[in-house]
Amino acid sequence: MNQTARKTSFTNNPQIKLAEKALRRPAAMYRRQFGEVERAQMSTSTAESIALEARMSVAKLIKEELDASGMPVFSSDTDVSKLPAKGGYWLVSPTTSWANFLHGREPNSMMCVFVEDNEAQSAVVYSPLSEMLYTALKADGAQSTNARLRAAGRKEINGAFVATNGRGDDTFVRGKALALVKENDARTVSTNDIVQDILEAAGGKVDVLMLEGLNAGESAFASLVLRESGCYATTVSGQPLSIGAQTIVAANSKLHAIVTKAVL
């Protein structure tokens, strides 16, 4: 399928269209309140108050649009045990990096993932700050505003860019990433935004992705966009990615084998 056809197929997908509409609706509010958070950095309590209000307001507007689908809408950080095993539903993140938003830092985006029968079918990520839009559709690829997303082709760890990120007290994967870099001529990078790190791996800007502490929305998004961009992605123990996966190791197939052998 050529690039023109791909653009058309993404545009005509009803879940993609609805998700994009939902994420664009609060864009002006998002930009305005992000600017207020930037200006309030001298007062931590004021910045946090503005950021909390922004997150709730943005989430409300997104949900109002997605409700038109008749499908349930869940927060990205909903416990996996509370998500339906059958049927369709949405996973939504009004701010993909709370820490970045709270500090008036980029990158930061909004995300919608449509899930059916416990598998991500489509996803849209939109940044009102950069105006970048990313879409992924099962069996039809992934693309950004500018180009098709494709995994990097590096075949060795020497010289590689290794993106590592996570949350929580468990630092096993991040520790393994640092050890891998130390033992090879490689570099660690992180955007402090798990969704953006996933997109950078999908778009070939980093060679290896090693994450931990993912929430349901992030793991659902990763399972879709990494596969559609040609990444080979598993959990750190080598299991296939699924909604609720806590860890990710991703790269092209050859480099993934090298990394997982070093990690396990």
XYZ file of N, CA and C in Angstrom, residues 25 148 170:
9
model
N -10.233 18.671 20.358
C -11.213 19.552 20.998
C -10.613 20.372 22.150
N 5.766 7.855 7.662
C 5.491 6.523 8.165
C 6.493 6.207 9.280
N 10.551 -0.260 41.379
C 11.289 -1.321 40.694
C 12.149 -0.712 39.587
